[in-house]
Short mmCIF file of C-alpha atoms in Angstrom, two decimals:
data_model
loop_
_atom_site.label_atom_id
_atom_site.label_comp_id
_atom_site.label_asym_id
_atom_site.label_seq_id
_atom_site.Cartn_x
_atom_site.Cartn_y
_atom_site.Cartn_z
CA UNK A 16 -12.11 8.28 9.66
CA UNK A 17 -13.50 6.21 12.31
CA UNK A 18 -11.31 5.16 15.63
CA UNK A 19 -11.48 3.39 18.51
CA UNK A 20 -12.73 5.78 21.65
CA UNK A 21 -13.58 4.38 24.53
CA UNK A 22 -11.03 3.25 27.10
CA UNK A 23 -7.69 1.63 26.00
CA UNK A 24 -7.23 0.01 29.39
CA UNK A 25 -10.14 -2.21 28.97
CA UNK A 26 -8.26 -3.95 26.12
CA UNK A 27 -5.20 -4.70 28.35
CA UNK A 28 -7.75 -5.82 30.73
CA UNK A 29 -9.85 -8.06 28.25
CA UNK A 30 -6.59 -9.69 26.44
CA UNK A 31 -4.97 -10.88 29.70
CA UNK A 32 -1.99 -8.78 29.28
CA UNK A 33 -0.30 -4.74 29.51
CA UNK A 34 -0.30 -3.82 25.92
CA UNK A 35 1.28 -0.03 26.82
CA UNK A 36 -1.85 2.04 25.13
CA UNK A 37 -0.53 4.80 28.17
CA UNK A 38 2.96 4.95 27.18
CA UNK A 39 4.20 6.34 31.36
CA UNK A 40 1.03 5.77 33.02
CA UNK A 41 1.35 1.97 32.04
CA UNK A 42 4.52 1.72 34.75
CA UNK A 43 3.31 3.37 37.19
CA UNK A 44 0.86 2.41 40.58
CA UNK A 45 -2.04 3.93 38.58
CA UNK A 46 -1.87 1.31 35.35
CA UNK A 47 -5.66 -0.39 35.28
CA UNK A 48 -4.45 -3.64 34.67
CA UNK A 49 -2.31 -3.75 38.11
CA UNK A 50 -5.42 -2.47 39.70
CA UNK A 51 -7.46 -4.88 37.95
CA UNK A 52 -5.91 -7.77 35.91
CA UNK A 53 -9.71 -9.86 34.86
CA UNK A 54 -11.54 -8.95 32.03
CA UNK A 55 -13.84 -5.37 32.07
CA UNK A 56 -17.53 -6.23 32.66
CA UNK A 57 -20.38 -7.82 35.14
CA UNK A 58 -18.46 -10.94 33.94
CA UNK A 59 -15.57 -9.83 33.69
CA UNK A 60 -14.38 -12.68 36.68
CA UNK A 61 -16.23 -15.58 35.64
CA UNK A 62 -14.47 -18.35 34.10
CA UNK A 63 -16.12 -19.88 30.62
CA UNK A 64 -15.23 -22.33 28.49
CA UNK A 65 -13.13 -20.70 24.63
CA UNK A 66 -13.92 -21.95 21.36
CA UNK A 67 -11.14 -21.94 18.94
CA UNK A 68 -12.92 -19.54 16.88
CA UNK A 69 -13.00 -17.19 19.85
CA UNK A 70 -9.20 -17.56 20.27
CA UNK A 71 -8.81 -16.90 16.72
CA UNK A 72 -10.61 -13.38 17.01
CA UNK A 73 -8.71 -12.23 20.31
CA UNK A 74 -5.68 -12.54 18.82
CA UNK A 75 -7.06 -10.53 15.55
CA UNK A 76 -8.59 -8.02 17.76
CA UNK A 77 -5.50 -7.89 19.88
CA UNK A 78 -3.20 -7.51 17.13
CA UNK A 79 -5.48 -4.93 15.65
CA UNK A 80 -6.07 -2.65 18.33
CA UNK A 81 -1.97 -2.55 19.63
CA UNK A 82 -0.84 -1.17 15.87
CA UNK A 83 -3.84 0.70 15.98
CA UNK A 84 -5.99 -0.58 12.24
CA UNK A 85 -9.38 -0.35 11.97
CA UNK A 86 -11.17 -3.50 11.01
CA UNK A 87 -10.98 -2.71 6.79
CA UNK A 88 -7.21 -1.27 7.31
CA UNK A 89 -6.27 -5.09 8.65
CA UNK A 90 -7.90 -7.10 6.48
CA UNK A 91 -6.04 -4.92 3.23
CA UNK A 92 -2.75 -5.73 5.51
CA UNK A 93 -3.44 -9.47 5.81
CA UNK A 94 -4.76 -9.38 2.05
CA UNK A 95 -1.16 -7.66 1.04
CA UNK A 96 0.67 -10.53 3.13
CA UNK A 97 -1.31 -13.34 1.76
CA UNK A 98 -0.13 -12.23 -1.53
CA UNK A 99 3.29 -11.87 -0.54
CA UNK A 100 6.05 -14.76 -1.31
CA UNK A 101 6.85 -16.56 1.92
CA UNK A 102 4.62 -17.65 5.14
CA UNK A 103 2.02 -15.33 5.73
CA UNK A 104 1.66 -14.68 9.13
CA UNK A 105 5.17 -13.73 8.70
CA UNK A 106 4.95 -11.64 6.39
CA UNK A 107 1.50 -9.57 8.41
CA UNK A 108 3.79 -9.15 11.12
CA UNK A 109 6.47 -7.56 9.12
CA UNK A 110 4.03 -5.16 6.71
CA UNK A 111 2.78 -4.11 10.52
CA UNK A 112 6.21 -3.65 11.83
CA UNK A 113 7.16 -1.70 8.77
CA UNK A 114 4.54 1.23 9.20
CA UNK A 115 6.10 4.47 9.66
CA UNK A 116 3.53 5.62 12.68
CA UNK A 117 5.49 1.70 14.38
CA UNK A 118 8.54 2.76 13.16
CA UNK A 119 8.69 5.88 15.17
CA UNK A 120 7.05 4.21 18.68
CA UNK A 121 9.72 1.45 18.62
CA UNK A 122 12.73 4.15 17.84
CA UNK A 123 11.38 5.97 21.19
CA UNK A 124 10.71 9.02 20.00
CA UNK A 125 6.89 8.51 20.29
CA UNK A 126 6.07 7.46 24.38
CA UNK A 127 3.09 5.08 22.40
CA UNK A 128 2.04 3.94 19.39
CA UNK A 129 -1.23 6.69 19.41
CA UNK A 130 1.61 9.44 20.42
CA UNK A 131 3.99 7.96 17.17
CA UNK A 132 0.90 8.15 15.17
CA UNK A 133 0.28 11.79 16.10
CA UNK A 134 3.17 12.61 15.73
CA UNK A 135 3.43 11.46 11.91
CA UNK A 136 -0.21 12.86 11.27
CA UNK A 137 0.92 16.31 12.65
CA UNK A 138 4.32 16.29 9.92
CA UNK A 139 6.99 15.62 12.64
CA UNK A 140 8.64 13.57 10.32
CA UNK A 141 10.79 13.20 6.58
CA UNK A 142 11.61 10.43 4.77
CA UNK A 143 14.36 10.28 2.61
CA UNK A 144 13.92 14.21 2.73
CA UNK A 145 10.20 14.51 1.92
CA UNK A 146 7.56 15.31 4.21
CA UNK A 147 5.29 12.43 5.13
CA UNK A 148 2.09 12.26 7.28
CA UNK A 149 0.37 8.79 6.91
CA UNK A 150 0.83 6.89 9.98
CA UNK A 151 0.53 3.61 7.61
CA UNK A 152 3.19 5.03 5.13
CA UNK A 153 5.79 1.50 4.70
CA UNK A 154 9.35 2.38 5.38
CA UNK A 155 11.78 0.33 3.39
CA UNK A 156 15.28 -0.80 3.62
CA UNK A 157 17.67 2.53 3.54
CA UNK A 158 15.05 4.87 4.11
CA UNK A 159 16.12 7.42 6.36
CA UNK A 160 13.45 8.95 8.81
CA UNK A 161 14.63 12.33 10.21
CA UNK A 162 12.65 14.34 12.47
CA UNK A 163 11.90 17.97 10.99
CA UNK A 164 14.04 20.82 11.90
CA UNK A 165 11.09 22.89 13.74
CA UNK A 166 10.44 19.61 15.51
CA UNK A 167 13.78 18.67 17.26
CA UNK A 168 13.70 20.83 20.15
CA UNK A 169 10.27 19.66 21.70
CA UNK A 170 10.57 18.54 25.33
CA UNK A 171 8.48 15.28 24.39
CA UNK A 172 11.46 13.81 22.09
CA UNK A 173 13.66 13.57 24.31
CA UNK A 174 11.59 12.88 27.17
CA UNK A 175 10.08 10.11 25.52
CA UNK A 176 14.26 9.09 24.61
CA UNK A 177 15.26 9.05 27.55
CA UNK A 178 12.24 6.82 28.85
CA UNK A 179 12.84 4.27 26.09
CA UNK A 180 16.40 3.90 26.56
CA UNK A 181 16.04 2.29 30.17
CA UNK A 182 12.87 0.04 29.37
CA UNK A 183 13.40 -1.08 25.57
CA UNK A 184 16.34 -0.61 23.43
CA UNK A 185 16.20 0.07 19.42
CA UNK A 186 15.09 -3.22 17.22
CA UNK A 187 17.93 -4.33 15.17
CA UNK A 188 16.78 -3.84 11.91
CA UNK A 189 16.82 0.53 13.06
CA UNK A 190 19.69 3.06 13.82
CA UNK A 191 19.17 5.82 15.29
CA UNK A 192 21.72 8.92 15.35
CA UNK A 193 20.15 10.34 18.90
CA UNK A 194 22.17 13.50 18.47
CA UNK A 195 20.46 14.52 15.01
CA UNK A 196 16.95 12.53 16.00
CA UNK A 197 17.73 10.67 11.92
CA UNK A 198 17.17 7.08 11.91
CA UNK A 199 18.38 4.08 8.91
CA UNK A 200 16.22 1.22 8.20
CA UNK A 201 19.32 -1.16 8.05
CA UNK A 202 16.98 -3.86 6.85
CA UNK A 203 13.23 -5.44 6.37
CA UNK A 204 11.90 -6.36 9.93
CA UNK A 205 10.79 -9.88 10.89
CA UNK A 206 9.31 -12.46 12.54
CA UNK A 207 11.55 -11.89 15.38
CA UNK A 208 11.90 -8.57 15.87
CA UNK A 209 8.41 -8.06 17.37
CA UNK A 210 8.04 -7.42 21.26
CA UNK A 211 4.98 -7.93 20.86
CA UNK A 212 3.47 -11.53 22.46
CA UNK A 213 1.77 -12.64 19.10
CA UNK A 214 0.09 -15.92 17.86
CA UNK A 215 0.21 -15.01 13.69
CA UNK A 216 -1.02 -17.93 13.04
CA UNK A 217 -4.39 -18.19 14.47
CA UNK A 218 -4.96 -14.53 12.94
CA UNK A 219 -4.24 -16.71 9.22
CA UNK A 220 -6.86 -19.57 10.43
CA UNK A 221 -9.32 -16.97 11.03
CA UNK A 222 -9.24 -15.34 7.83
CA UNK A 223 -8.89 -18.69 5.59
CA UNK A 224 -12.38 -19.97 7.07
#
């Protein structure tokens, strides 16, 4: 499977703004986009003029690269949402919100979104008692996402816990039961419950051209 490889700071760098690709490095003195806030590149400083297309495209390349999709893996996403009942760029920001590998990053138990995704690919994780390891596995409402037994102990949990708790708390539509590392999905997630800094609706012009 094909993946992005080259250097996640020169995304923060080219979309104006920290996405947290680093999870700890991101808050410290040594985070790239402190050092050096302007766009990677020879040109990296020089100010142009932005088409609307080319807004339309950061934000779907932005968007993309934070939840970690390839370029076919969106565009199925976006497809799924169109289809849905109810206002699609809602509804692409809640099928993105719903994937397990997001699930487990915004719970805390994964420092990043690339750790969460590990994490999932390597079997950390049950749902509703089963073992599952696709990072783009939808959790629904009442699921139950438990941490395997073999798994609980590692430093990196609650490391990663106890990192999370002081920068970003638990979005409302999760529980988590710290002591047995099992969370609920209390409900579908939505518009609002992003942290992310998102324009949805550009992403839907772009794709209805």
């Amino acid at each position: 499977m094909a993946r992005y490889t080259e250097s996640v700071c020169k995304i923060c760098r080219r979309e104006g703004m920290k996405l947290f690709f680093k999870a700890e490095r991101c808050y410290t003195d040594k985070c790239a986009f402190d050092r050096r806030s302007y766009a990677p590149g020879q040109h990296g400083q020089a100010r142009s003029k932005v088409s609307e297309y080319a807004l339309q495209l950061r934000e779907k390349q932005k968007v993309k690269r934070v939840y970690g999709l390839m370029e076919s893996q969106f565009r199925r996403t976006f497809g799924d949402a169109d289809r849905s009942k109810g206002i699609t760029g809602e509804n692409l920001v809640a099928l993105l919100e719903s994937r397990l590998d997001n699930v487990v990053y915004r719970l805390g138990i994964g420092g990043s979104r690339s750790e969460a995704r590990m994490m999932v690919t390597h079997g950390y994780f049950r749902v509703n008692g089963r073992k599952v390891d696709i990072p783009s596995y939808r959790v629904r409402q009442n699921d139950i996402i438990e941490v395997a037994e073999k798994r609980k102990k590692e430093a990196r949990i609650a490391d990663n816990l106890k990192a999370a708790e002081s920068r970003h708390g638990i979005p409302e539509w999760l529980s988590l039961d710290r002591d047995n590392l099992k969370a609920t999905v209390t409900r579908p997630p939505r518009r609002e419950d992003t942290t992310l800094p998102m324009h949805e609706q550009l992403i839907v012009e772009l794709y209805s051209k």
